[in-house]
Short mmCIF file of C-alpha atoms and ligand atoms in Angstrom, two decimals:
data_model
loop_
_atom_site.label_atom_id
_atom_site.label_comp_id
_atom_site.label_asym_id
_atom_site.label_seq_id
_atom_site.Cartn_x
_atom_site.Cartn_y
_atom_site.Cartn_z
CA UNK H 11 102.59 162.68 131.95
CA UNK H 12 104.44 161.73 128.64
CA UNK H 13 104.80 158.22 126.28
CA UNK H 14 107.04 156.79 125.30
CA UNK H 15 108.35 153.49 123.25
CA UNK H 16 109.30 150.93 126.12
CA UNK H 17 112.08 149.97 124.46
CA UNK H 18 113.88 153.63 124.67
CA UNK H 19 113.69 154.43 120.98
CA UNK H 20 113.16 158.32 120.50
CA UNK H 21 111.82 160.77 122.07
CA UNK H 22 108.74 160.75 124.30
CA UNK H 23 105.51 161.74 122.91
CA UNK H 24 102.69 163.19 124.05
CA UNK H 25 99.05 161.34 124.58
CA UNK H 26 97.23 162.06 121.67
CA UNK H 27 100.46 160.88 119.31
CA UNK H 28 101.03 157.68 121.62
CA UNK H 29 97.35 156.84 120.52
CA UNK H 30 96.96 157.89 116.80
CA UNK H 31 100.63 156.18 116.09
CA UNK H 32 99.40 153.17 117.76
CA UNK H 33 102.57 151.65 118.11
CA UNK H 34 106.25 153.37 118.59
CA UNK H 35 108.30 154.01 115.45
CA UNK H 36 110.58 151.35 116.04
CA UNK H 37 107.50 148.55 115.95
CA UNK H 38 107.62 148.64 119.96
CA UNK H 39 104.82 149.90 122.17
CA UNK H 40 104.18 153.04 123.94
CA UNK H 41 103.83 153.01 127.18
CA UNK H 42 103.31 155.95 130.30
CA UNK H 43 107.00 157.11 131.46
CA UNK H 44 105.60 157.07 135.10
CA UNK H 45 102.13 156.06 136.54
CA UNK H 46 99.49 157.55 138.94
CA UNK H 47 98.96 156.10 142.66
CA UNK H 48 95.57 155.75 143.89
CA UNK H 49 95.32 156.06 147.46
CA UNK H 50 93.49 153.80 149.94
CA UNK H 51 91.08 157.39 150.01
CA UNK H 52 90.56 157.79 147.11
CA UNK H 53 89.57 154.01 146.44
CA UNK H 54 86.81 154.34 149.69
CA UNK H 55 85.46 157.40 147.93
CA UNK H 56 84.99 155.43 144.20
CA UNK H 57 83.29 152.29 146.58
CA UNK H 58 79.81 154.37 145.29
CA UNK H 59 80.38 155.03 141.70
CA UNK H 60 78.74 153.74 138.14
CA UNK H 61 81.25 152.25 136.26
CA UNK H 62 81.17 154.69 133.72
CA UNK H 63 81.86 157.24 136.70
CA UNK H 64 84.41 155.28 137.41
CA UNK H 65 85.80 155.20 134.50
CA UNK H 66 86.05 158.83 134.29
CA UNK H 67 87.77 158.87 137.56
CA UNK H 68 90.73 156.79 136.62
CA UNK H 69 90.88 157.84 132.58
CA UNK H 70 91.31 161.18 134.21
CA UNK H 71 94.56 160.00 136.28
CA UNK H 72 95.79 158.67 132.31
CA UNK H 73 94.89 160.78 130.06
CA UNK H 74 96.62 164.94 130.18
CA UNK H 75 93.48 166.83 130.85
CA UNK H 76 95.17 169.44 127.76
CA UNK H 77 94.44 166.26 125.23
CA UNK H 78 90.99 165.35 126.36
CA UNK H 79 89.10 167.99 128.31
CA UNK H 80 86.89 166.50 131.07
CA UNK H 81 83.73 167.50 129.59
CA UNK H 82 85.43 165.88 126.51
CA UNK H 83 86.15 163.10 128.65
CA UNK H 84 83.01 162.36 130.00
CA UNK H 85 80.76 163.03 126.50
CA UNK H 86 83.76 160.13 125.11
CA UNK H 87 82.79 157.69 127.86
CA UNK H 88 79.43 158.16 127.51
CA UNK H 89 79.22 157.33 123.83
CA UNK H 90 81.21 154.62 124.20
CA UNK H 91 79.47 152.77 126.52
CA UNK H 92 76.51 153.78 125.11
CA UNK H 93 75.81 150.14 123.46
CA UNK H 94 76.35 148.17 126.02
CA UNK H 95 73.11 145.94 126.65
CA UNK H 96 73.61 145.48 130.65
CA UNK H 97 72.52 148.50 133.14
CA UNK H 98 75.72 147.99 135.12
CA UNK H 99 77.65 147.95 131.94
CA UNK H 100 80.10 144.85 133.42
CA UNK H 101 77.83 142.83 135.86
CA UNK H 102 79.17 140.12 138.04
CA UNK H 103 77.96 137.09 138.83
CA UNK H 104 78.61 135.11 142.21
CA UNK H 105 79.06 131.54 141.91
CA UNK H 106 79.66 131.02 145.60
CA UNK H 107 81.24 133.15 148.25
CA UNK H 108 84.80 132.92 146.75
CA UNK H 109 84.28 132.50 143.04
CA UNK H 110 82.70 135.39 140.85
CA UNK H 111 82.70 135.86 137.91
CA UNK H 112 82.79 139.35 135.73
CA UNK H 113 80.81 139.27 132.74
CA UNK H 114 82.90 141.69 130.28
CA UNK H 115 80.77 140.83 127.17
CA UNK H 116 77.85 142.84 127.21
CA UNK H 117 79.22 145.28 124.67
CA UNK H 118 77.93 145.60 120.93
CA UNK H 119 79.81 142.29 119.74
CA UNK H 120 79.57 140.14 122.52
CA UNK H 121 82.98 139.99 124.09
CA UNK H 122 85.31 141.86 126.47
CA UNK H 123 86.95 144.10 123.30
CA UNK H 124 84.11 145.85 123.23
CA UNK H 125 84.94 147.49 126.53
CA UNK H 126 88.12 149.31 125.54
CA UNK H 127 87.69 149.14 121.28
CA UNK H 128 84.52 151.44 121.41
CA UNK H 129 86.96 154.12 123.50
CA UNK H 130 89.71 154.00 121.90
CA UNK H 131 88.09 154.38 117.75
CA UNK H 132 85.91 157.27 119.75
CA UNK H 133 89.13 158.55 120.75
CA UNK H 134 90.52 158.38 117.22
CA UNK H 135 87.53 160.39 115.68
CA UNK H 136 87.86 162.83 118.36
CA UNK H 137 91.43 163.71 117.74
CA UNK H 138 90.88 163.15 114.02
CA UNK H 139 88.37 165.82 113.55
CA UNK H 140 90.37 168.09 115.56
CA UNK H 141 93.39 168.11 113.39
CA UNK H 142 91.53 167.05 110.05
CA UNK H 143 93.53 163.85 109.56
CA UNK H 144 92.08 160.70 108.35
CA UNK H 145 93.65 156.68 109.46
CA UNK H 146 93.87 153.29 108.08
CA UNK H 147 93.66 150.61 110.85
CA UNK H 148 94.94 147.41 110.35
CA UNK H 149 93.16 144.57 112.49
CA UNK H 150 94.63 141.57 113.43
CA UNK H 151 91.98 139.27 115.19
CA UNK H 152 92.11 136.28 116.98
CA UNK H 153 88.05 136.10 116.23
CA UNK H 154 87.16 139.30 118.77
CA UNK H 155 89.19 142.61 118.29
CA UNK H 156 88.04 142.04 114.15
CA UNK H 157 84.10 142.55 115.27
CA UNK H 158 84.75 145.05 117.35
CA UNK H 159 87.01 147.27 115.69
CA UNK H 160 84.20 146.63 112.91
CA UNK H 161 81.25 147.99 114.53
CA UNK H 162 82.97 150.47 116.68
CA UNK H 163 84.33 152.16 112.97
CA UNK H 164 81.28 151.90 111.15
CA UNK H 165 80.73 155.07 109.95
CA UNK H 166 83.54 156.81 111.06
CA UNK H 167 84.36 159.17 108.46
CA UNK H 168 88.01 159.69 109.47
CA UNK H 169 88.75 155.88 109.59
CA UNK H 170 89.05 153.36 107.07
CA UNK H 171 89.47 149.97 108.71
CA UNK H 172 90.53 146.83 107.49
CA UNK H 173 90.02 143.59 109.47
CA UNK H 174 91.75 140.82 108.97
CA UNK H 175 91.20 136.96 110.64
CA UNK H 176 92.51 133.23 110.06
CA UNK H 177 90.19 131.32 107.82
CA UNK H 178 88.66 128.69 109.89
CA UNK H 179 90.29 129.59 112.88
CA UNK H 180 87.20 131.43 114.39
CA UNK H 181 83.76 130.61 114.92
CA UNK H 182 81.36 131.26 111.90
CA UNK H 183 79.15 133.73 114.53
CA UNK H 184 82.54 135.66 115.02
CA UNK H 185 82.87 135.73 110.80
CA UNK H 186 79.60 136.93 110.69
CA UNK H 187 79.97 139.57 113.30
CA UNK H 188 82.31 141.28 110.68
CA UNK H 189 81.23 139.99 107.21
CA UNK H 190 77.70 140.82 107.69
CA UNK H 191 78.45 144.82 108.63
CA UNK H 192 81.27 145.20 105.78
CA UNK H 193 80.78 148.26 103.15
CA UNK H 194 81.73 151.83 103.43
CA UNK H 195 84.57 152.31 105.43
CA UNK H 196 84.70 148.32 107.38
CA UNK H 197 86.46 145.79 104.94
CA UNK H 198 86.74 142.13 106.31
CA UNK H 199 89.56 140.31 105.07
CA UNK H 200 89.55 136.09 105.36
CA UNK H 201 93.16 135.21 104.92
CA UNK H 202 93.50 131.35 103.86
CA UNK H 203 96.32 128.37 105.22
CA UNK H 204 98.38 130.83 107.95
CA UNK H 205 99.32 128.38 110.54
CA UNK H 206 99.76 130.62 113.45
CA UNK H 207 96.37 132.03 112.80
CA UNK H 208 96.74 135.75 114.30
CA UNK H 209 100.19 135.73 115.50
CA UNK H 210 101.02 135.53 111.62
CA UNK H 211 98.44 138.35 110.45
CA UNK H 212 100.21 140.31 113.53
CA UNK H 213 103.36 139.91 111.57
CA UNK H 214 101.82 140.87 107.85
CA UNK H 215 100.74 143.88 109.40
CA UNK H 216 104.16 144.80 110.94
CA UNK H 217 105.50 143.99 107.49
CA UNK H 218 103.18 146.80 106.07
CA UNK H 219 104.00 149.46 108.98
CA UNK H 220 107.95 148.43 108.29
CA UNK H 221 107.16 149.52 104.20
CA UNK H 222 107.22 153.27 105.30
CA UNK H 223 106.31 154.33 101.40
CA UNK H 224 103.04 152.43 102.14
CA UNK H 225 102.72 153.28 105.99
CA UNK H 226 102.74 157.37 105.25
CA UNK H 227 100.26 157.04 101.67
CA UNK H 228 97.73 155.37 104.18
CA UNK H 229 98.02 156.78 106.89
CA UNK H 230 97.94 153.51 108.90
CA UNK H 231 97.62 153.05 112.46
CA UNK H 232 96.56 149.92 114.77
CA UNK H 233 93.50 149.42 117.47
CA UNK H 234 95.23 146.21 118.36
CA UNK H 235 96.18 145.75 122.41
CA UNK H 236 99.52 147.28 121.12
CA UNK H 237 97.59 150.64 121.26
CA UNK H 238 98.30 151.89 124.80
CA UNK H 239 94.73 153.42 124.67
CA UNK H 240 92.84 149.49 124.39
CA UNK H 241 95.31 148.37 127.79
CA UNK H 242 94.92 151.70 129.57
CA UNK H 243 91.07 151.70 129.64
CA UNK H 244 90.97 148.08 130.34
CA UNK H 245 92.77 149.05 133.65
CA UNK H 246 89.50 150.28 134.68
CA UNK H 247 87.19 147.10 135.23
CA UNK H 248 89.91 145.98 137.76
CA UNK H 249 88.98 148.73 139.78
CA UNK H 250 85.51 147.79 139.12
CA UNK H 251 86.07 144.33 140.07
CA UNK H 252 87.24 145.31 142.94
CA UNK H 253 85.18 147.86 143.99
CA UNK H 254 81.97 146.12 143.87
CA UNK H 255 83.24 142.59 145.31
CA UNK H 256 84.94 143.85 148.90
CA UNK H 257 83.56 143.89 151.77
CA UNK H 258 86.16 146.58 152.96
CA UNK H 259 88.38 148.63 150.82
CA UNK H 260 92.18 147.33 151.53
CA UNK H 261 90.99 143.98 151.66
CA UNK H 262 93.41 141.53 148.69
CA UNK H 263 91.62 140.35 146.06
CA UNK H 264 92.71 137.40 143.04
CA UNK H 265 92.31 137.55 139.58
CA UNK H 266 92.04 134.97 137.20
CA UNK H 267 92.50 136.28 133.39
CA UNK H 268 92.35 133.90 130.08
CA UNK H 269 95.58 135.48 128.49
CA UNK H 270 96.27 136.08 124.74
CA UNK H 271 97.97 138.94 123.62
CA UNK H 272 98.36 139.86 127.44
CA UNK H 273 97.06 143.09 126.93
CA UNK H 274 93.56 142.35 129.81
CA UNK H 275 96.29 140.98 132.33
CA UNK H 276 98.54 143.93 131.56
CA UNK H 277 95.94 146.21 132.40
CA UNK H 278 95.38 144.30 135.56
CA UNK H 279 99.17 144.64 136.43
CA UNK H 280 98.90 148.25 135.60
CA UNK H 281 96.06 148.77 138.11
CA UNK H 282 97.90 146.74 140.57
CA UNK H 283 101.03 149.27 140.03
CA UNK H 284 98.60 152.06 140.35
CA UNK H 285 97.72 151.06 143.96
CA UNK H 286 94.43 148.25 143.64
CA UNK H 287 95.03 145.79 146.42
CA UNK H 288 95.74 142.54 144.18
CA UNK H 289 97.31 139.48 145.89
CA UNK H 290 97.71 137.42 142.68
CA UNK H 291 96.93 136.97 139.08
CA UNK H 292 96.20 133.86 137.86
CA UNK H 293 97.83 134.13 134.57
CA UNK H 294 95.64 131.60 132.42
CA UNK H 295 96.82 129.72 129.63
CA UNK H 296 94.82 127.48 126.86
CA UNK H 297 96.76 124.40 126.19
CA UNK H 298 99.12 126.37 123.97
CA UNK H 299 100.84 127.25 127.69
CA UNK H 300 102.89 130.29 126.42
CA UNK H 301 102.20 132.46 129.29
CA UNK H 302 101.56 130.31 132.48
CA UNK H 303 104.78 128.10 131.50
CA UNK H 304 106.57 131.96 131.40
CA UNK H 305 105.93 133.23 134.69
CA UNK H 306 106.47 129.58 136.61
CA UNK H 307 109.69 129.10 134.69
CA UNK H 308 110.44 133.12 134.37
CA UNK H 309 111.29 132.19 130.33
CA UNK H 310 109.93 133.14 127.65
CA UNK H 311 109.62 130.47 124.57
CA UNK H 312 108.43 130.78 121.36
CA UNK H 313 106.22 128.07 119.79
CA UNK H 314 103.78 126.58 117.27
CA UNK H 315 100.47 127.61 117.53
CA UNK H 316 98.06 124.96 118.30
CA UNK H 317 94.46 124.74 118.21
CA UNK H 318 92.07 124.65 121.12
CA UNK H 319 88.23 124.92 121.95
CA UNK H 320 89.60 128.82 123.50
CA UNK H 321 90.58 130.18 119.70
CA UNK H 322 90.58 133.55 121.08
CA UNK H 323 93.65 133.13 123.50
CA UNK H 324 95.32 130.44 120.52
CA UNK H 325 98.60 133.04 120.39
CA UNK H 326 101.53 132.41 121.20
CA UNK H 327 103.43 136.12 120.48
CA UNK H 328 102.21 137.66 123.39
CA UNK H 329 102.93 141.53 122.82
CA UNK H 330 101.81 143.09 125.99
CA UNK H 331 104.15 140.82 127.66
CA UNK H 332 106.87 143.46 127.12
CA UNK H 333 104.66 146.19 128.53
CA UNK H 334 104.20 143.86 131.56
CA UNK H 335 108.09 143.72 131.37
CA UNK H 336 108.35 147.17 131.53
CA UNK H 337 106.13 148.12 134.11
CA UNK H 338 107.69 145.35 136.83
CA UNK H 339 111.13 146.67 135.92
CA UNK H 340 110.61 150.81 137.06
CA UNK H 341 110.09 151.57 133.45
CA UNK H 342 113.83 150.84 132.43
CA UNK H 343 113.66 150.86 128.82
CA UNK H 344 117.37 149.72 128.15
CA UNK H 345 116.31 146.28 129.94
CA UNK H 346 113.14 145.51 127.85
CA UNK H 347 115.28 146.43 124.80
CA UNK H 348 117.91 144.00 125.73
CA UNK H 349 115.29 140.96 126.89
CA UNK H 350 113.63 141.36 123.26
CA UNK H 351 116.33 141.53 121.23
CA UNK H 352 116.92 138.28 122.85
CA UNK H 353 113.86 136.75 122.27
CA UNK H 354 113.98 137.48 119.28
CA UNK H 355 117.39 136.40 118.02
CA UNK H 356 117.24 132.92 120.02
CA UNK H 357 113.51 132.37 120.40
CA UNK H 358 113.35 132.44 124.15
CA UNK H 359 114.53 134.71 127.07
CA UNK H 360 114.64 134.58 130.93
CA UNK H 361 112.74 137.07 133.17
CA UNK H 362 112.31 137.44 137.17
CA UNK H 363 108.52 136.87 137.31
CA UNK H 364 106.91 139.28 139.61
CA UNK H 365 105.76 136.98 142.55
CA UNK H 366 102.15 137.81 142.46
CA UNK H 367 101.83 136.23 138.74
CA UNK H 368 100.77 132.25 138.94
CA UNK H 369 100.42 130.79 135.70
CA UNK H 370 98.02 127.51 135.48
CA UNK H 371 97.90 125.65 131.97
CA UNK H 372 94.09 124.46 131.24
CA UNK H 373 93.59 121.40 128.67
CA UNK H 374 90.58 121.19 126.68
CA UNK H 375 89.35 118.29 128.60
CA UNK H 376 89.80 120.40 131.78
CA UNK H 377 87.98 123.33 129.94
CA UNK H 378 85.17 120.92 128.94
CA UNK H 379 85.17 119.42 132.56
CA UNK H 380 84.32 122.95 134.45
CA UNK H 381 81.90 124.06 131.75
CA UNK H 382 79.80 121.34 132.77
CA UNK H 383 80.44 121.66 136.40
CA UNK H 384 79.33 125.17 136.34
CA UNK H 385 76.42 124.35 134.50
CA UNK H 386 75.12 121.58 136.52
CA UNK H 387 76.44 123.07 140.08
CA UNK H 388 75.19 127.09 139.07
CA UNK H 389 72.90 126.49 136.11
CA UNK H 390 75.23 129.07 134.49
CA UNK H 391 76.47 128.67 131.22
CA UNK H 392 80.26 130.27 130.63
CA UNK H 393 82.16 130.61 127.26
CA UNK H 394 85.52 128.68 126.81
CA UNK H 395 87.29 131.59 127.63
CA UNK H 396 85.88 132.18 130.85
CA UNK H 397 85.84 128.59 131.89
CA UNK H 398 90.24 128.62 131.02
CA UNK H 399 89.82 131.20 133.81
CA UNK H 400 87.46 129.82 136.36
CA UNK H 401 89.73 126.59 136.14
CA UNK H 402 92.21 128.22 136.89
CA UNK H 403 90.71 129.80 139.84
CA UNK H 404 89.51 126.89 140.94
CA UNK H 405 93.38 125.70 141.40
CA UNK H 406 93.46 128.20 144.18
CA UNK H 407 90.39 128.65 146.09
CA UNK H 408 91.70 130.13 149.48
CA UNK H 409 90.75 134.15 149.10
CA UNK H 410 88.10 135.97 146.86
CA UNK H 411 89.13 135.41 142.99
CA UNK H 412 87.43 137.00 140.04
CA UNK H 413 87.14 135.00 136.98
CA UNK H 414 87.44 137.19 133.76
CA UNK H 415 84.33 135.98 132.12
CA UNK H 416 85.83 137.45 127.83
CA UNK H 417 83.19 136.35 125.68
CA UNK H 418 79.37 135.61 125.59
CA UNK H 419 78.26 131.79 124.88
CA UNK H 420 76.64 132.99 121.83
CA UNK H 421 79.68 132.89 120.12
CA UNK H 422 80.41 129.65 120.06
CA UNK H 423 77.42 127.38 120.48
CA UNK H 424 79.36 124.38 118.43
CA UNK H 425 81.48 123.97 120.94
CA UNK H 426 78.89 124.58 123.97
CA UNK H 427 76.65 121.85 122.79
CA UNK H 428 79.27 119.78 122.37
CA UNK H 429 80.29 120.09 125.45
CA UNK H 430 76.53 120.40 127.26
CA UNK H 431 75.22 117.44 125.15
CA UNK H 432 72.26 119.91 123.51
CA UNK H 433 72.20 123.82 122.81
CA UNK H 434 71.16 125.28 126.33
CA UNK H 435 69.40 128.40 126.29
CA UNK H 436 71.76 130.66 127.40
CA UNK H 437 73.93 130.11 124.28
CA UNK H 438 71.86 132.15 121.68
CA UNK H 439 71.96 136.04 121.57
CA UNK H 440 69.13 137.81 119.83
CA UNK H 441 72.02 139.66 117.50
CA UNK H 442 73.64 136.36 116.54
CA UNK H 443 70.52 135.14 115.16
CA UNK H 444 69.56 138.55 113.22
CA UNK H 445 73.04 138.25 111.63
CA UNK H 446 72.39 134.57 110.19
CA UNK H 447 70.25 135.83 107.59
CA UNK H 448 72.21 138.80 106.71
CA UNK H 449 74.48 138.41 103.66
CA UNK H 450 78.08 138.39 104.25
CA UNK H 451 80.82 140.37 102.36
CA UNK H 452 84.19 140.06 102.16
CA UNK H 453 87.97 139.73 100.78
CA UNK H 454 90.07 136.46 100.28
CA UNK H 455 93.72 136.31 100.28
CA UNK H 456 96.74 133.97 100.52
CA UNK H 457 98.73 133.96 103.48
CA UNK H 458 101.83 133.22 101.50
CA UNK H 459 101.25 136.74 99.05
CA UNK H 460 99.71 138.52 101.77
CA UNK H 461 102.38 141.67 102.03
CA UNK H 462 101.87 142.28 98.24
CA UNK H 463 97.79 141.27 97.88
CA UNK H 464 97.18 143.12 100.72
CA UNK H 465 98.91 146.42 99.48
CA UNK H 466 97.10 146.25 96.14
CA UNK H 467 94.03 145.31 97.56
CA UNK H 468 93.92 148.36 100.35
CA UNK H 469 95.20 150.83 97.85
CA UNK H 470 92.48 149.94 95.13
C1 PLP J 12 91.26 139.11 123.43
C2 PLP J 12 90.42 137.91 124.13
C3 PLP J 12 90.92 137.04 125.42
C4 PLP J 12 92.75 137.32 125.59
O1 PLP J 12 92.79 139.28 125.72
P1 PLP J 12 94.19 139.22 125.61
O2 PLP J 12 94.25 141.29 126.17
O3 PLP J 12 94.81 139.54 124.18
O4 PLP J 12 95.04 138.76 126.11
C5 PLP J 12 90.28 136.26 125.94
N1 PLP J 12 89.45 136.00 125.80
C6 PLP J 12 88.53 136.27 124.57
C7 PLP J 12 87.25 135.95 124.58
C8 PLP J 12 89.33 137.45 123.76
O5 PLP J 12 88.42 137.70 122.67
#
């Protein structure tokens, strides 16, 4: 199994190199040059596995044994899910016969980002301790990636991790998850006045990467979802949802996914390409509507970000869209290079969407309404991102749909209190309570002078 830039730039590389580099040398994304397939018989056999056992089976198909021998893979998986607080790791909550919530938020920082982040960071440490090297990670966050990367990196001797967050565009709880553990090898940076939130921070990080002197001096890499390892690991929860919820393997199922940078949904699409019987993906966007509109119109367009209740998906540049397009077009790198160039040049590009993708744009008003409905009907509190997925799913009630709930409600208590009218008990969590009493440590910079300031700060 080889890994190459999806634009065809450069030579294919091995797994370890693709993971440690984070992204390809032309600033594009690495992806495997082929995908393994899962047979119906295998799916049937996997039905009795626990989440971590299943992760081992799926990852064994996606990680060459010469890069990570089986015994090491087993240990890495165990270590990566040790801090999850539910016995099933990723439990499911059935609202009614056709509507199921997949709770991806029982990890240490209470969002779905923990699901892949701990594994990828542990993989970094594993490879780096073999080679004796170190890396500096620059992490842009729309609220949840930063906390997950900070937690996963804490105390890792071969990593320096810098998390950048857009001032005023994440919740105070998310901020404190970064600033209260900063110190030693983890650094939190507040970036003031960036109008397009984490998209601006991605652009900053790209600029730092493009400076090859700085990149080499700092040994820069990335654990954002541009890193193939993140997407790879996220394929597992689609298999898991399927196996835990269908009556008979072979039955079709639907997924409703709140989409931002599109890493999560792209992973689902990879699972589908590997043979998972998915009938449809509901691509759920908030009012930004970038991906929902793209799939319904067959045209991806650039726009400015508008702030919504579901802040973690206030994203207008969905990097993993290109990976999706690559997998859906038989790995044709010249097509991806041409489409991506057209998008950069004109701000929009047409493509032929896969017929299994259906976009839904969910307004804040719909998000509020569905949150109240679910709370009243089922006594179940869902965070604003999970609510976007449930709202999207409810528009297609024909077959069983798994709604991906990507954050614990306790990360958004202010919004939920306004929506419900009071603060339900389910909107609190002991770890969020505990950090409220801790000191915060952070750096602060202005977006305008960012590239210079960041480089000075990081070198110091
Ligand atoms: C990151 C995130 C998403 C979006 O996932 P992508 O892989 O970026 O599409 C959705 N909800 C929450 C809570 C998130 O943190």
